Coordinates of C-alpha atoms in Angstrom, one line a residue:
Chain G
M131 CA 0.0 0.0 0.0
A132 CA 1.7 3.2 -1.2
D133 CA 1.2 6.5 0.6
L134 CA -1.5 8.4 -1.3
S135 CA -1.5 11.4 1.0
V136 CA -0.5 14.8 -0.4
K137 CA 0.0 18.3 1.1
I138 CA -1.1 21.5 -0.6
A139 CA -0.4 24.8 1.1
G140 CA 0.0 23.1 4.4
V141 CA -3.3 21.2 4.2
E142 CA -3.1 17.4 4.4
F143 CA -5.2 15.3 2.0
N144 CA -5.7 11.6 2.6
N145 CA -5.4 11.1 -1.2
P146 CA -4.9 13.4 -4.2
L147 CA -8.5 13.0 -5.5
I148 CA -10.8 16.0 -4.9
A149 CA -14.3 16.3 -6.2
A150 CA -14.5 19.2 -8.6
S151 CA -16.6 22.2 -7.9
G152 CA -20.0 22.2 -9.5
T153 CA -20.3 18.5 -10.0
F154 CA -20.6 17.5 -6.4
G155 CA -23.0 20.0 -4.8
F156 CA -22.1 20.3 -1.1
G157 CA -21.5 16.5 -0.9
R158 CA -24.7 15.3 0.6
E159 CA -25.9 13.4 -2.5
Y160 CA -22.7 11.5 -3.3
G161 CA -22.5 10.8 0.4
E162 CA -25.4 8.5 -0.2
F163 CA -23.1 6.3 -2.4
Y164 CA -20.0 6.0 -0.1
P165 CA -18.4 7.8 2.9
L166 CA -17.0 11.0 1.7
E167 CA -13.8 10.3 3.6
K168 CA -12.8 8.2 0.7
L169 CA -12.1 11.4 -1.2
G170 CA -9.1 13.6 -0.5
G171 CA -11.3 16.6 -0.5
I172 CA -14.4 18.3 -1.8
S173 CA -14.4 21.5 -3.7
C174 CA -17.9 22.7 -3.1
K175 CA -20.4 24.1 -5.6
G176 CA -19.4 27.7 -6.4
I177 CA -21.0 30.1 -3.9
T178 CA -21.8 33.8 -4.3
L179 CA -22.4 36.6 -1.7
T180 CA -26.2 36.3 -2.2
R181 CA -28.4 33.5 -3.5
R182 CA -28.4 32.9 -7.3
D183 CA -31.1 30.9 -9.1
G184 CA -28.8 30.2 -12.1
N185 CA -29.6 30.0 -15.8
P186 CA -32.9 28.8 -17.3
P187 CA -32.8 25.2 -18.6
P188 CA -31.6 23.4 -20.7
R189 CA -28.3 23.7 -18.8
I190 CA -26.5 20.8 -20.4
A191 CA -25.7 19.2 -23.7
E192 CA -23.6 16.1 -24.5
T193 CA -20.6 16.4 -26.8
P194 CA -18.2 13.8 -28.2
S195 CA -16.5 12.4 -25.1
G196 CA -17.8 15.2 -22.9
I197 CA -20.5 17.7 -22.0
L198 CA -21.2 21.4 -22.1
N199 CA -22.9 23.0 -19.1
A200 CA -24.2 26.4 -18.2
V201 CA -25.7 26.1 -14.7
G202 CA -24.9 29.8 -14.0
L203 CA -23.8 29.4 -10.4
Q204 CA -27.1 28.4 -8.8
N205 CA -26.4 28.4 -5.1
P206 CA -28.0 29.5 -1.8
G207 CA -25.4 32.2 -1.0
V208 CA -22.4 32.2 1.3
D209 CA -24.3 32.5 4.6
V210 CA -26.5 29.5 4.0
F211 CA -23.4 27.5 3.0
I212 CA -21.6 28.5 6.2
N213 CA -24.6 27.9 8.5
E214 CA -26.3 24.9 6.9
D215 CA -23.8 22.9 4.8
L216 CA -20.3 23.6 6.2
P217 CA -21.0 22.1 9.7
W218 CA -22.2 18.8 8.1
L219 CA -19.3 18.8 5.6
K220 CA -16.7 19.2 8.4
Q221 CA -18.0 16.0 10.0
Q222 CA -17.1 14.0 6.9
N223 CA -13.4 13.6 7.6
T224 CA -12.3 15.1 4.3
V225 CA -10.8 18.4 3.2
V226 CA -13.4 21.1 2.6
I227 CA -12.7 23.7 0.0
A228 CA -15.1 26.6 -0.5
N229 CA -15.3 27.8 -4.1
I230 CA -16.2 31.5 -4.4
A231 CA -17.4 33.6 -7.3
G232 CA -18.3 37.3 -7.3
N233 CA -19.6 40.1 -9.4
T234 CA -17.0 42.5 -8.1
P235 CA -13.6 42.3 -6.3
E236 CA -15.4 43.6 -3.2
E237 CA -17.7 40.6 -3.2
Y238 CA -14.8 38.1 -3.4
C239 CA -13.1 39.9 -0.5
E240 CA -16.3 39.9 1.6
M241 CA -16.8 36.2 1.1
A242 CA -13.1 35.5 1.8
E243 CA -13.5 37.3 5.1
K244 CA -16.6 35.5 6.1
L245 CA -15.1 32.1 5.2
S246 CA -11.9 33.0 7.0
D247 CA -13.8 33.0 10.3
T248 CA -15.1 29.5 9.7
D249 CA -13.4 26.1 9.8
V250 CA -13.4 25.7 6.1
D251 CA -10.0 24.3 5.1
M252 CA -9.2 26.2 1.9
I253 CA -10.7 28.8 -0.4
E254 CA -10.8 28.3 -4.2
M255 CA -11.3 31.6 -6.0
N256 CA -13.3 31.0 -9.2
I257 CA -12.3 33.6 -11.7
S258 CA -13.0 31.3 -14.6
C259 CA -16.7 30.6 -14.7
P260 CA -17.7 31.0 -18.4
N261 CA -21.5 30.9 -17.7
V262 CA -22.4 34.1 -16.0
K263 CA -22.6 37.6 -17.4
S264 CA -20.5 39.1 -14.7
G265 CA -18.5 37.5 -12.0
G266 CA -16.0 34.9 -12.9
V267 CA -14.1 34.9 -16.1
Q268 CA -13.7 38.6 -16.7
F269 CA -11.3 38.7 -13.8
G270 CA -9.4 35.6 -15.1
T271 CA -8.3 36.4 -18.6
S272 CA -5.6 39.0 -18.2
C273 CA -2.4 39.0 -16.1
E274 CA -3.3 42.4 -14.7
S275 CA -6.8 41.5 -13.6
V276 CA -5.7 38.1 -12.1
G277 CA -2.9 39.8 -10.3
A278 CA -5.2 42.6 -9.0
I279 CA -8.0 40.4 -7.7
T280 CA -5.7 37.8 -6.2
G281 CA -3.8 40.6 -4.4
E282 CA -7.0 42.1 -3.1
V283 CA -8.6 38.8 -1.9
R284 CA -5.3 37.7 -0.4
K285 CA -5.5 40.7 2.0
H286 CA -8.9 39.4 3.3
C287 CA -8.2 35.7 3.2
K288 CA -6.7 34.0 6.2
K289 CA -7.2 30.5 4.6
P290 CA -4.9 28.9 2.0
L291 CA -6.0 30.5 -1.3
I292 CA -6.3 28.5 -4.5
V293 CA -6.9 30.4 -7.7
K294 CA -8.8 28.5 -10.3
L295 CA -7.7 29.3 -13.8
S296 CA -9.5 29.6 -17.1
P297 CA -8.2 27.8 -20.2
N298 CA -9.9 30.4 -22.4
V299 CA -6.7 32.5 -22.5
T300 CA -3.8 33.0 -24.8
D301 CA -1.0 32.3 -22.3
I302 CA -2.1 30.4 -19.2
A303 CA 1.5 30.2 -17.8
S304 CA 1.8 34.0 -17.5
I305 CA -1.6 34.2 -15.8
A306 CA -0.5 31.6 -13.3
Q307 CA 2.6 33.6 -12.6
S308 CA 0.5 36.6 -11.9
A309 CA -1.6 34.6 -9.4
E310 CA 1.6 33.3 -7.7
A311 CA 3.2 36.8 -7.6
S312 CA 0.0 38.2 -6.0
G313 CA -0.1 35.7 -3.2
A314 CA -1.9 32.6 -4.3
D315 CA -1.0 29.5 -2.4
A316 CA -1.9 27.1 -5.2
V317 CA -3.6 27.1 -8.6
S318 CA -6.3 24.7 -9.8
M319 CA -6.7 24.2 -13.5
I320 CA -8.4 23.9 -15.9
N321 CA -11.9 25.3 -15.7
T322 CA -14.1 24.4 -18.6
L323 CA -13.4 25.4 -22.3
T324 CA -16.2 27.6 -23.7
G325 CA -18.1 25.7 -26.4
M326 CA -21.4 25.5 -28.2
R327 CA -23.9 23.0 -29.7
I328 CA -26.7 23.8 -32.1
D329 CA -29.9 21.8 -32.8
I330 CA -29.9 21.6 -36.6
N331 CA -33.7 21.3 -36.8
T332 CA -34.6 24.3 -34.7
R333 CA -31.3 26.2 -35.3
R334 CA -31.3 27.0 -31.6
P335 CA -28.3 26.4 -29.3
I336 CA -29.1 23.3 -27.2
I337 CA -28.1 25.2 -24.1
R338 CA -30.3 28.1 -23.2
N339 CA -27.3 30.2 -22.3
N340 CA -26.2 29.7 -26.0
T341 CA -22.7 28.8 -24.9
G342 CA -21.4 26.5 -22.1
G343 CA -18.4 25.2 -20.5
M344 CA -17.0 22.0 -22.0
S345 CA -15.6 19.2 -19.8
G346 CA -15.0 15.5 -19.9
P347 CA -12.4 13.2 -21.5
A348 CA -12.4 15.4 -24.7
V349 CA -10.6 18.2 -22.8
F350 CA -8.1 16.0 -21.0
P351 CA -5.1 16.5 -23.5
V352 CA -5.6 20.3 -23.3
A353 CA -5.6 20.1 -19.5
V354 CA -2.4 18.0 -19.5
R355 CA -0.7 20.4 -21.8
M356 CA -1.7 23.5 -19.8
V357 CA -0.7 21.9 -16.5
W358 CA 2.7 21.0 -17.9
Q359 CA 3.2 24.6 -19.2
V360 CA 2.2 26.1 -15.9
A361 CA 4.3 23.6 -13.9
N362 CA 7.3 25.0 -15.8
A363 CA 6.4 28.6 -14.9
I364 CA 5.5 28.6 -11.2
K365 CA 6.6 27.1 -7.9
I366 CA 3.3 26.9 -6.0
P367 CA 1.4 23.6 -6.3
I368 CA -1.0 22.8 -9.1
I369 CA -4.3 21.0 -8.6
G370 CA -4.8 19.4 -12.0
M371 CA -8.2 18.8 -13.5
G372 CA -10.0 18.5 -16.9
G373 CA -11.4 15.2 -18.1
I374 CA -9.7 12.8 -15.7
S375 CA -11.8 9.7 -16.0
K376 CA -9.5 6.7 -15.1
W377 CA -6.5 6.1 -13.0
E378 CA -4.1 6.3 -16.0
D379 CA -5.3 9.9 -16.5
A380 CA -4.6 10.6 -12.9
V381 CA -1.0 9.3 -13.2
E382 CA -0.6 11.3 -16.4
M383 CA -1.8 14.5 -14.8
L384 CA 0.5 14.1 -11.9
I385 CA 3.5 13.4 -14.1
A386 CA 2.7 16.5 -16.1
G387 CA 3.1 18.5 -12.9
A388 CA 0.0 18.3 -10.7
S389 CA 0.3 17.8 -6.9
A390 CA -3.3 16.9 -6.5
L391 CA -6.3 16.3 -8.8
Q392 CA -9.9 17.2 -9.2
I393 CA -12.4 15.1 -10.9
G394 CA -15.9 16.0 -12.0
T395 CA -17.6 15.0 -15.2
V396 CA -16.7 11.3 -14.8
L397 CA -19.0 11.2 -11.8
F398 CA -22.0 11.5 -14.1
S399 CA -20.9 8.3 -15.9
D400 CA -19.7 6.5 -12.8
P401 CA -20.4 7.9 -9.3
Y402 CA -17.8 5.5 -7.9
A403 CA -15.0 6.8 -10.2
P404 CA -13.0 8.5 -7.4
I405 CA -12.7 5.2 -5.5
K406 CA -11.7 3.2 -8.6
I407 CA -9.2 5.8 -9.6
N408 CA -7.6 5.7 -6.2
E409 CA -7.4 1.9 -6.3
G410 CA -5.8 2.0 -9.7
L411 CA -3.4 4.7 -8.6
N412 CA -2.4 2.8 -5.6
K413 CA -1.7 -0.4 -7.6
F414 CA 0.3 1.5 -10.1
L415 CA 2.5 2.9 -7.4
D416 CA 3.0 -0.5 -5.8
D417 CA 3.7 -2.2 -9.1
N418 CA 6.4 0.4 -9.8
G419 CA 7.9 0.4 -6.3
I420 CA 6.9 4.0 -5.7
K421 CA 6.3 4.7 -2.0
S422 CA 4.5 8.0 -2.2
V423 CA 2.2 9.5 -4.8
T424 CA 4.1 12.8 -4.4
E425 CA 7.1 11.2 -6.1
L426 CA 5.2 11.3 -9.4
T427 CA 4.6 15.1 -9.6
G428 CA 6.4 16.8 -12.4
T429 CA 8.4 13.7 -13.4
I430 CA 7.7 14.2 -17.1
K431 CA 10.7 13.6 -19.3
P432 CA 9.9 16.0 -22.2
W433 CA 11.6 15.5 -25.5
Chain D
M461 CA -26.6 4.1 1.5
K462 CA -29.5 5.5 -0.4
Y463 CA -28.1 5.2 -4.0
D464 CA -26.5 2.4 -5.8
V465 CA -25.4 1.3 -9.2
K466 CA -25.7 -2.4 -10.2
P467 CA -25.3 -4.5 -13.3
F468 CA -28.7 -5.6 -14.6
E469 CA -29.1 -8.6 -17.0
L470 CA -30.8 -7.6 -20.2
L471 CA -33.6 -10.1 -20.7
S472 CA -35.2 -8.5 -23.8
N473 CA -35.1 -5.3 -25.8
E474 CA -37.7 -5.2 -28.6
E475 CA -39.1 -2.5 -30.8
V476 CA -42.8 -2.3 -30.0
A477 CA -43.8 0.7 -32.1
D478 CA -42.1 3.0 -34.5
G479 CA -38.7 3.9 -32.8
I480 CA -40.0 2.8 -29.4
F481 CA -38.3 -0.1 -27.5
D482 CA -39.4 -2.2 -24.6
M483 CA -36.4 -3.2 -22.4
K484 CA -36.6 -5.7 -19.6
L485 CA -33.7 -5.8 -17.1
K486 CA -33.2 -8.2 -14.2
N487 CA -31.6 -7.3 -10.8
D488 CA -33.1 -8.7 -7.6
E489 CA -31.6 -6.0 -5.4
L490 CA -32.5 -2.7 -7.1
A491 CA -35.5 -3.5 -9.3
P492 CA -37.9 -4.2 -6.4
L493 CA -37.1 -0.9 -4.8
A494 CA -38.7 1.1 -7.7
K495 CA -41.9 3.0 -7.1
C496 CA -44.3 4.3 -9.7
G497 CA -43.1 7.6 -11.3
Q498 CA -39.4 7.0 -10.4
F499 CA -36.7 6.6 -13.1
A500 CA -33.6 4.6 -13.9
H501 CA -30.3 6.2 -15.0
V502 CA -28.9 3.9 -17.7
Y503 CA -25.2 3.9 -18.5
V504 CA -24.6 3.7 -22.3
P505 CA -21.0 2.6 -23.1
G506 CA -19.2 5.3 -24.9
K507 CA -21.4 8.1 -23.7
T508 CA -20.5 10.5 -20.9
L509 CA -24.0 11.0 -19.6
R510 CA -26.4 8.3 -18.4
R511 CA -29.9 8.2 -20.0
P512 CA -32.8 8.8 -17.5
I513 CA -35.7 6.5 -18.4
S514 CA -38.9 6.3 -16.4
V515 CA -39.9 3.0 -14.8
C516 CA -42.7 1.4 -16.9
D517 CA -43.1 -1.6 -14.5
S518 CA -41.2 -3.5 -11.8
K519 CA -42.1 -7.1 -11.0
D520 CA -40.2 -10.1 -9.7
G521 CA -36.8 -8.3 -9.9
V522 CA -37.4 -7.2 -13.5
L523 CA -37.4 -3.5 -14.4
R524 CA -39.2 -2.6 -17.5
L525 CA -38.1 0.5 -19.4
V526 CA -40.0 1.6 -22.5
Y527 CA -38.1 4.3 -24.3
Q528 CA -38.0 6.2 -27.6
V529 CA -34.9 6.5 -29.7
K530 CA -34.3 10.2 -29.7
G531 CA -30.6 10.6 -30.2
E532 CA -27.2 8.8 -30.1
G533 CA -27.6 7.4 -26.6
T534 CA -31.0 5.9 -27.0
K535 CA -29.9 4.6 -30.4
L536 CA -27.1 2.7 -28.7
M537 CA -29.5 1.5 -26.0
S538 CA -31.7 0.0 -28.7
Q539 CA -28.8 -2.0 -30.0
M540 CA -28.1 -3.7 -26.7
K541 CA -28.6 -7.4 -26.9
K542 CA -30.2 -10.1 -24.7
G543 CA -27.7 -11.4 -22.1
E544 CA -25.7 -8.2 -22.0
S545 CA -24.9 -6.6 -18.6
V546 CA -26.4 -3.1 -18.3
D547 CA -25.1 -0.7 -15.7
V548 CA -28.1 1.0 -14.0
L549 CA -28.4 3.6 -11.3
A550 CA -31.9 3.1 -9.9
P551 CA -34.4 3.9 -8.6
L552 CA -34.1 7.7 -8.6
G553 CA -36.4 10.6 -7.9
N554 CA -39.8 11.0 -6.2
G555 CA -42.6 9.2 -7.9
F556 CA -46.4 9.7 -7.9
N557 CA -48.0 9.9 -4.5
I558 CA -50.9 7.4 -4.7
E559 CA -53.5 7.3 -1.9
Q560 CA -55.8 4.3 -1.4
G561 CA -59.5 5.0 -1.7
K562 CA -59.1 7.7 -4.4
R563 CA -60.0 7.2 -8.0
Y564 CA -57.3 8.5 -10.3
C565 CA -57.2 9.6 -13.8
L566 CA -53.8 8.7 -15.3
I567 CA -52.8 10.5 -18.5
G568 CA -49.8 9.7 -20.7
G569 CA -48.8 11.5 -23.9
G570 CA -46.5 9.8 -26.3
I571 CA -43.4 8.5 -24.6
G572 CA -44.9 9.8 -21.3
V573 CA -47.3 6.9 -21.4
P574 CA -44.9 4.2 -19.9
P575 CA -44.7 5.4 -16.3
M576 CA -48.5 5.5 -16.1
L577 CA -48.6 1.7 -16.4
Y578 CA -46.8 1.0 -13.2
T579 CA -48.8 3.8 -11.6
A580 CA -52.1 2.2 -12.9
K581 CA -51.0 -1.0 -11.1
Q582 CA -50.9 0.8 -7.8
T583 CA -54.4 2.2 -8.0
E584 CA -57.9 0.7 -8.2
N585 CA -60.0 1.0 -11.3
P586 CA -58.1 4.0 -12.7
L587 CA -59.2 6.0 -15.7
V588 CA -56.3 5.9 -18.1
I589 CA -56.1 8.3 -21.0
T590 CA -53.3 7.6 -23.5
G591 CA -52.6 10.0 -26.4
F592 CA -50.3 9.5 -29.4
R593 CA -49.5 11.5 -32.5
N594 CA -50.7 8.7 -34.8
K595 CA -51.4 4.9 -34.8
N596 CA -47.8 3.9 -35.5
L597 CA -46.7 5.2 -32.1
I598 CA -49.3 3.4 -29.9
I599 CA -47.9 1.4 -27.0
L600 CA -49.0 -0.6 -24.0
Q601 CA -52.8 -0.8 -24.7
D602 CA -53.0 -4.5 -23.7
D603 CA -51.0 -3.9 -20.6
F604 CA -53.3 -1.2 -19.3
K605 CA -56.4 -3.4 -20.0
E606 CA -54.7 -6.3 -18.1
A607 CA -54.1 -3.9 -15.2
G608 CA -57.8 -3.4 -15.0
A609 CA -57.9 0.2 -16.2
E610 CA -60.7 2.0 -17.9
L611 CA -58.7 2.9 -21.0
V612 CA -59.2 5.6 -23.5
L613 CA -57.0 6.0 -26.6
T614 CA -56.6 9.2 -28.5
T615 CA -54.6 10.2 -31.5
D616 CA -53.9 13.7 -32.8
D617 CA -54.6 12.8 -36.4
G618 CA -57.5 10.4 -35.7
S619 CA -55.8 7.4 -37.2
A620 CA -56.9 5.3 -34.1
G621 CA -59.2 5.8 -31.2
V622 CA -60.7 9.2 -30.4
H623 CA -59.6 12.0 -32.8
G624 CA -58.2 14.7 -30.5
F625 CA -56.2 15.5 -27.5
V626 CA -56.1 13.8 -24.1
T627 CA -57.5 17.0 -22.5
D628 CA -60.7 16.7 -24.6
V629 CA -61.4 13.4 -22.9
L630 CA -60.3 14.7 -19.5
K631 CA -62.8 17.6 -19.7
E632 CA -65.6 15.1 -20.3
K633 CA -64.6 12.7 -17.5
I634 CA -62.9 14.8 -14.8
D635 CA -65.9 14.6 -12.5
E636 CA -65.6 10.8 -12.4
V637 CA -62.1 11.0 -10.6
D638 CA -60.6 12.5 -7.5
E639 CA -57.1 13.3 -8.7
V640 CA -55.1 13.4 -12.0
C641 CA -51.5 12.2 -12.6
A642 CA -49.9 12.9 -16.0
C643 CA -46.6 12.5 -17.9
G644 CA -45.9 13.8 -21.4
P645 CA -44.9 16.8 -23.5
T646 CA -44.9 20.1 -21.6
P647 CA -47.7 21.8 -23.6
M648 CA -49.9 18.8 -22.8
L649 CA -49.0 19.0 -19.1
K650 CA -49.7 22.7 -19.0
A651 CA -53.1 22.1 -20.6
I652 CA -53.9 19.3 -18.1
A653 CA -52.9 21.5 -15.2
Q654 CA -55.2 24.2 -16.4
V655 CA -58.2 21.8 -16.7
C656 CA -57.5 20.5 -13.2
K657 CA -57.3 23.9 -11.8
E658 CA -60.6 24.9 -13.4
H659 CA -62.3 21.8 -11.9
N660 CA -60.5 22.1 -8.6
K661 CA -58.9 18.6 -8.8
P662 CA -55.4 17.9 -7.5
C663 CA -52.9 17.2 -10.3
Q664 CA -49.4 15.6 -10.2
I665 CA -47.2 15.9 -13.3
S666 CA -44.0 14.2 -14.2
L667 CA -41.5 16.5 -15.9
E668 CA -38.5 15.9 -18.1
E669 CA -35.3 18.0 -18.5
R670 CA -31.7 17.4 -19.8
M671 CA -30.0 15.7 -16.8
A672 CA -26.5 14.7 -15.7
C673 CA -25.9 13.3 -12.2
G674 CA -29.5 12.2 -11.5
I675 CA -29.3 12.8 -7.8
G676 CA -29.4 16.5 -7.3
A677 CA -25.7 17.4 -7.1
C678 CA -25.0 19.0 -10.4
L679 CA -28.1 21.2 -10.7
V680 CA -28.5 21.0 -14.4
C681 CA -32.1 19.7 -14.7
A682 CA -33.6 22.8 -13.3
V683 CA -37.4 23.6 -13.1
K684 CA -38.9 26.7 -11.8
V685 CA -41.5 26.2 -9.0
R686 CA -43.5 28.4 -6.7
K687 CA -43.1 27.6 -3.0
N688 CA -44.7 29.8 -0.4
G689 CA -45.3 32.6 -2.9
E690 CA -41.6 32.6 -4.0
E691 CA -40.3 31.3 -7.3
I692 CA -37.3 29.0 -6.9
M693 CA -35.3 26.6 -9.0
Q694 CA -35.7 22.9 -8.1
H695 CA -34.4 19.9 -10.0
V696 CA -36.3 17.2 -11.9
C697 CA -34.0 14.4 -10.7
K698 CA -34.2 15.0 -7.0
N699 CA -37.3 17.1 -6.2
G700 CA -39.2 15.4 -9.1
P701 CA -39.6 14.1 -11.6
V702 CA -43.2 14.3 -10.2
F703 CA -44.3 17.8 -9.1
N704 CA -47.5 19.3 -7.8
A705 CA -48.8 20.9 -11.0
E706 CA -50.0 24.0 -9.1
E707 CA -46.4 24.7 -8.1
V708 CA -44.8 24.4 -11.5
V709 CA -44.0 27.7 -13.3
F710 CA -44.5 26.8 -17.0

């Protein structure tokens, strides 16, 4: 049995697999399949300062080896999360990451402050949601805006701060550098790639929001490439995600430079995927005589 | 644990009307748990999303799913062969709330007809109204008769049964029943809800929306409902698929 534990910004995870924000709610539903302590952590559904109802349906479309979604940050607001969901989550013996999104830098700061006074383990700043008109990705697509908002939130955030990066940019490595220089403790990447599907009979986009965020196995090679590029540019840890659906993908993402992983879309095919991926990862490490999963991170031998 | 995924043995998978298939799946653990109006989330190899299919019947460990080929996923489902193992997450959602002693009118439109069969089996002497676009799409008539239902068939084009909509029949017969349950296209459900409201009869409707997780975690299958005077988003998979018609904001 290899050691699957990892440490990100001082926070210990039992294993490197974290449920990705937006696919796992606040954990209660998947907790009806298996104890949530089987996961390294949970990145909770993105929360905003006040309640949001999200976009009108349809909010999802299938794509070759993936999906498009545009939920639009439906959530009950940060206070409800803190009062009603966080106490339950903290009893599940897994790392709890609050994912925050705002309309303005002030909103991010206010949420970071509120959450800093709770026992949430980490804060993931979502500046990469492609599915809302304001809040999210407009802060995440230039080095200047990423640096500015990370620096502001850092001043109000007493918890380890993860900045979640958008792949819808020209140079993700320089954006990651801005986050690092402005005080991020880690980056998580990649959020979804903006995409679109159209019903050829009605000529209407399948998703009511017209465009949506693409995820699933189809985006995995893009995510691996970006994680590798960012790993070469920054020193803070990377939480890698984007289409991981089997243990081989997990190993590949770690080798590319990730220190921990998030998985999301695969849960919709197989709710037990995190457990199976951990088992496969463990066997791979044992078979190769590797004592700790941390030994894989960034061991790529590029040509 | 409340949810589970199990391999089901495919016993049969036959086309029973134009593009409509009748699949029977055996699993002694999960199939008996299904209640009327719930659904099964079927994994289709090669697809990212499962296909949510309403439970048509559940008996002796056999789950019956009657579904229409609508796209790539259901096309692949229709090609599954007897003896195959099918990965199913079931049963899911809240079904119809059936009270003994009431007489129900159960209405199905098109591929909304199948869940009404299992519902009919939970009620005494139900009035069942089934509507189809035309005679090539008619399904489950013998099954409803065997279940002891008073059965009415309608077609939009008059090619079989009563020429007209299910609501035409409902308006004539609504005084004979205590409550209405329905599944089918949204315009039909909206019209049924309106008739029930006018006649002051309770009405439960089963809704459909593009879905991912099936358990209420991903929030994609949203439906707007009115609760305590406030409009909120609920989800077909977890809060439904059956909703109180009066609460749904069409």
